[in-house]
Short mmCIF file of C-alpha atoms in Angstrom, two decimals:
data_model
loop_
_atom_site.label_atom_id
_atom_site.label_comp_id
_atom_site.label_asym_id
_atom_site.label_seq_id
_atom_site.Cartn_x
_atom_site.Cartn_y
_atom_site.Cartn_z
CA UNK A 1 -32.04 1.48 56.24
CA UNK A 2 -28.66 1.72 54.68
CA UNK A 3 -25.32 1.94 56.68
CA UNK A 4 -22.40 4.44 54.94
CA UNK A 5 -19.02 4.31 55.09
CA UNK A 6 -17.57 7.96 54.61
CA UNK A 7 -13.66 7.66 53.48
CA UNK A 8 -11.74 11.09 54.16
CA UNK A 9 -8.86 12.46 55.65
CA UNK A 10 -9.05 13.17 59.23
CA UNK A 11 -9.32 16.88 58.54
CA UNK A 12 -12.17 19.64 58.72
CA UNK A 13 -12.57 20.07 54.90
CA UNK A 14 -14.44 19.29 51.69
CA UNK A 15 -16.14 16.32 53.45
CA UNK A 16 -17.68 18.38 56.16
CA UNK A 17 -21.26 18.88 54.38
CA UNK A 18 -21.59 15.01 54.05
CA UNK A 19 -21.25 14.50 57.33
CA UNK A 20 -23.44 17.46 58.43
CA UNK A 21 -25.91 15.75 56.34
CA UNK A 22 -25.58 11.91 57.64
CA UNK A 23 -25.40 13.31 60.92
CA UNK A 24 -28.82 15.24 61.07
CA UNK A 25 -30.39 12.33 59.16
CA UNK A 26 -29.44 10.35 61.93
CA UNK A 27 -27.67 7.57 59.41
CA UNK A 28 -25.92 4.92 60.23
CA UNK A 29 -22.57 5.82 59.30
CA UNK A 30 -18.77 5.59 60.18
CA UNK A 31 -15.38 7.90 59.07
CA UNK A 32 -12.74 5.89 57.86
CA UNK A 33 -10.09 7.69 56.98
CA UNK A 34 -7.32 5.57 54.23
CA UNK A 35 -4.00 5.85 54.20
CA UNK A 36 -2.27 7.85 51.84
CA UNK A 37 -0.90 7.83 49.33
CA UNK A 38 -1.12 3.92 49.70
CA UNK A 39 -4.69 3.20 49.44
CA UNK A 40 -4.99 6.01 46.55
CA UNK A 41 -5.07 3.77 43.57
CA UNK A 42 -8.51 2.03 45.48
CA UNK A 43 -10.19 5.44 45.69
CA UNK A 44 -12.29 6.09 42.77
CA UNK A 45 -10.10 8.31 40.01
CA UNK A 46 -8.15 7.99 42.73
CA UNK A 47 -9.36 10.68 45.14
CA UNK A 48 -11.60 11.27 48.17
CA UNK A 49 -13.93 11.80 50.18
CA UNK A 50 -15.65 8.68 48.97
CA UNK A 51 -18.91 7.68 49.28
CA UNK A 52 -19.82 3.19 50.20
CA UNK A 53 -23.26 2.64 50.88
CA UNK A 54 -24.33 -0.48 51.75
CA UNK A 55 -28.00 -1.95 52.01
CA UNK A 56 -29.48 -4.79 54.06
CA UNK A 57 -28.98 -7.40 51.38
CA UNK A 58 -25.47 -6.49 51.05
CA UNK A 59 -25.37 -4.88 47.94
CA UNK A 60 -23.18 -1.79 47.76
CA UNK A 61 -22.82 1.47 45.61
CA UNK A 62 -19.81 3.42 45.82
CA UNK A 63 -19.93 7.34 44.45
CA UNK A 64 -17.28 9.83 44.93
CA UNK A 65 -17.02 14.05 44.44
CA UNK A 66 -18.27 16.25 46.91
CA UNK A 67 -20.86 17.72 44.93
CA UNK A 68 -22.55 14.96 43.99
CA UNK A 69 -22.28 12.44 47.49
CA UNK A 70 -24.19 15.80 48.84
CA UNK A 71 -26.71 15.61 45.93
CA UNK A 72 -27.42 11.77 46.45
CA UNK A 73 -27.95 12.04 50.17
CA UNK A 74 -29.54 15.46 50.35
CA UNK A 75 -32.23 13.61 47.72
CA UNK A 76 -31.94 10.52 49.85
CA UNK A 77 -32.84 11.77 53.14
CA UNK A 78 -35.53 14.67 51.60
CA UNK A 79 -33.40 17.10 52.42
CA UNK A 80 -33.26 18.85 48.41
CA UNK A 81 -35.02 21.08 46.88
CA UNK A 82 -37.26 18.91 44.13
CA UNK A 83 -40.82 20.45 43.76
CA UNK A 84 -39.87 23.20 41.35
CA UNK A 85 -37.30 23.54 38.79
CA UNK A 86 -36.19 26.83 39.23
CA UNK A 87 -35.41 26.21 42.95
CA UNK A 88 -33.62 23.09 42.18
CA UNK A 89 -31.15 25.00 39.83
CA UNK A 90 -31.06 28.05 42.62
CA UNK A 91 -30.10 25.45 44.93
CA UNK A 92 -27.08 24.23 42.73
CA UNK A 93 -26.18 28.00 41.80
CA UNK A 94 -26.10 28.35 45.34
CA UNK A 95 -24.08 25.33 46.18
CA UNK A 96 -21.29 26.10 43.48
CA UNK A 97 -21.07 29.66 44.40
CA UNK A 98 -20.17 28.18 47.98
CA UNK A 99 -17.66 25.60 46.56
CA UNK A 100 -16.03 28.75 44.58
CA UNK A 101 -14.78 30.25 47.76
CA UNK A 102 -14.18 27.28 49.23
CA UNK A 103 -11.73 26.53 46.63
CA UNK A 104 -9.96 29.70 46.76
CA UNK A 105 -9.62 29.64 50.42
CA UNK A 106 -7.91 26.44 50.02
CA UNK A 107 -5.89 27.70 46.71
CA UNK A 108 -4.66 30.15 49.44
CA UNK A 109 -3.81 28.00 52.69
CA UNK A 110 -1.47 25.70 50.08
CA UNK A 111 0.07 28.52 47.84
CA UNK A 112 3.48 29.89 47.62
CA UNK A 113 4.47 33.61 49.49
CA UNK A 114 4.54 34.65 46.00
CA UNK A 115 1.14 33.47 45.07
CA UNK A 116 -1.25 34.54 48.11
CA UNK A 117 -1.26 38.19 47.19
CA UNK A 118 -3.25 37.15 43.73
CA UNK A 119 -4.97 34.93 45.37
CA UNK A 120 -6.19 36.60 48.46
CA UNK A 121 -7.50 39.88 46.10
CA UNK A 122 -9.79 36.76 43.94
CA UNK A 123 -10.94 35.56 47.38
CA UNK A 124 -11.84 39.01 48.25
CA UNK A 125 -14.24 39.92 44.92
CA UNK A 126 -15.57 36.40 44.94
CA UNK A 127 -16.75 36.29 48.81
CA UNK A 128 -17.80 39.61 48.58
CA UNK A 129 -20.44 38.77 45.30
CA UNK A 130 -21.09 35.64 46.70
CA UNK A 131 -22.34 36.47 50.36
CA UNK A 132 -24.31 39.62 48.68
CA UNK A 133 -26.30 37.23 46.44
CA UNK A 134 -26.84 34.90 49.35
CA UNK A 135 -27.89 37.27 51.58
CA UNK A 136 -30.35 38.50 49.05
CA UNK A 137 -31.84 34.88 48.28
CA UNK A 138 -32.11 34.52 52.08
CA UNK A 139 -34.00 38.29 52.49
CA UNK A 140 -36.62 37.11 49.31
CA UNK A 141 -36.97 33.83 51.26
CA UNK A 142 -38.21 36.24 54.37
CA UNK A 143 -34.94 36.34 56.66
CA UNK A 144 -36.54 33.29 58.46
CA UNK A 145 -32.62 31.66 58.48
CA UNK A 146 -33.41 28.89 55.81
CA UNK A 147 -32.51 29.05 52.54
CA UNK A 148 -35.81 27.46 50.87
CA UNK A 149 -39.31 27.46 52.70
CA UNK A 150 -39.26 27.15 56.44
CA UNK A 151 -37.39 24.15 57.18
CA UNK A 152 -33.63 22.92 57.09
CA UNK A 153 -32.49 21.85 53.59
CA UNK A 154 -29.23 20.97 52.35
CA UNK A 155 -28.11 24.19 51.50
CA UNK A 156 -28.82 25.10 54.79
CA UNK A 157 -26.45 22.25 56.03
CA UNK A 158 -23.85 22.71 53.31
CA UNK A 159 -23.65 26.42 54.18
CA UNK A 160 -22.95 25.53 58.03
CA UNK A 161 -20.70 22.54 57.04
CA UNK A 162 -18.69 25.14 55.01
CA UNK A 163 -18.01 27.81 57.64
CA UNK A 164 -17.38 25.39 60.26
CA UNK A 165 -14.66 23.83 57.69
CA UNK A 166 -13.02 27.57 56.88
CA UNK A 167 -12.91 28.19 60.76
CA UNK A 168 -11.41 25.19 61.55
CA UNK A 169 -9.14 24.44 58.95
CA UNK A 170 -8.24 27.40 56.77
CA UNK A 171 -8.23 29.98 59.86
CA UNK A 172 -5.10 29.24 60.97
CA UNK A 173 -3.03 29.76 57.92
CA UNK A 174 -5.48 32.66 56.58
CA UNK A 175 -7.83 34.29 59.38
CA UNK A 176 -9.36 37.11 57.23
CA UNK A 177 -11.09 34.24 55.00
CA UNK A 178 -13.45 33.78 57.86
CA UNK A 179 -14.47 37.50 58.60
CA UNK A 180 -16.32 37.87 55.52
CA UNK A 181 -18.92 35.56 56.90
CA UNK A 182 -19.03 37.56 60.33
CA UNK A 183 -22.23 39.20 61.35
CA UNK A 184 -21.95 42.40 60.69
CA UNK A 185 -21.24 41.11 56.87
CA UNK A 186 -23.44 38.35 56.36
CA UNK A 187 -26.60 38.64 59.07
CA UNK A 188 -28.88 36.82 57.39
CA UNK A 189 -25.86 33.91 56.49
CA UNK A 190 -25.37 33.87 60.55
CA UNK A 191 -29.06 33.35 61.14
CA UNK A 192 -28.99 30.34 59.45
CA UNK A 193 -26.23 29.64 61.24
CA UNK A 194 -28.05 29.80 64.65
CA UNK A 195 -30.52 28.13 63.07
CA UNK A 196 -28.79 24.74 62.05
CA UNK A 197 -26.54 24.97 65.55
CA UNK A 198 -29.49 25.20 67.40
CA UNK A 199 -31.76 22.11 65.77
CA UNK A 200 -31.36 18.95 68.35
CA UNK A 201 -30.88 16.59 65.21
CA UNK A 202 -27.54 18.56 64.56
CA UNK A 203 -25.92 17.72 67.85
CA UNK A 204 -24.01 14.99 67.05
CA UNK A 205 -21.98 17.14 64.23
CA UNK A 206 -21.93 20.23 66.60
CA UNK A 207 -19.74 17.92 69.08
CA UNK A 208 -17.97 15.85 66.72
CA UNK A 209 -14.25 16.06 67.31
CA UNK A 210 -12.22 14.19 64.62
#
């Protein structure tokens, strides 16, 4: 098997899905966290979180963007949605419409006074549409609290990842980002939730402190 080496800043944030998903495919894998803005110009197009893998012969292969270390590992470890077309593009619709609050959360927790108003009234019509659609995908999936068949999949992880991420990191400087996701608005959301929290292979993440 492969060992990784995850490089990220020692915050709760876009990395969190990777390591939700090296950590319940038990992989061999360390944090390493580079400092910046020194070690910037090594970074791939000069940002992170970066992905090294290296195999037993030695040979390595370096990726970096979110979206696509998730892809590579999710398909790595069996954890993405391949037997049908239509659920693999569901699954990236799904993913994207995820990263799209993300990203306004964050837009918010780094903008100016001036700014947040605009930005807080995008975050509320794009959370809103979001968990509805989710929340309908998970009903027509049979509220079992997995996004795709029976079973954990990436989504499921990425979803978990996320939230954790939001309540640890963009809580403090805007706490109504998280209450969308509560369970009186997003039930079937939560019982995923419960239902990644709950699996023994996701332990290790649950307890992870940076």
């Amino acid at each position: 098997m492969p060992s990784f080496t995850l490089r990220y800043f020692p915050i709760y944030a876009r990395a969190e899905p990777i390591k939700a998903i090296l950590s319940y495919a038990n992989a061999d894998w360390q944090l390493v966290s580079p400092q910046w803005p020194q070690e910037k110009s090594s970074q791939p197009s000069g940002r992170m979180p970066v992905l090294e893998e290296t195999t037993a012969d030695g040979s390595k292969f370096i990726i970096s963007e979110s979206l696509a270390i998730e892809e590579y590992l999710a398909n790595m470890f069996d954890l993405a949605v391949s037997d049908n077309p239509q659920k693999v593009a569901r699954q990236k619709e799904l993913r994207s419409q995820l990263k799209d609050v993300w990203d306004l959360a964050i837009q918010y927790k780094f903008g100016t006074p001036e700014s947040r108003p605009a930005t807080k009234n995008k975050y509320d019509v794009v959370a809103r549409s979001v968990i509805e659609f989710h929340e309908d995908h998970l009903d027509k999936n049979g509220s079992n609290g997995h996004y795709f068949s029976s079973r954990i999949t990436y989504l499921d992880l990425a979803v978990y990842a996320t939230i954790t991420a939001m309540t640890k990191y963009i809580t403090p400087d805007f706490p109504e980002a998280i209450d969308y996701f509560s369970k009186q608005n997003a039930p079937l959301i939560n019982k995923v939730l419960e239902k990644v929290s709950e699996n023994p292979r996701m332990t290790s993440y649950v307890q992870s402190t940076l």
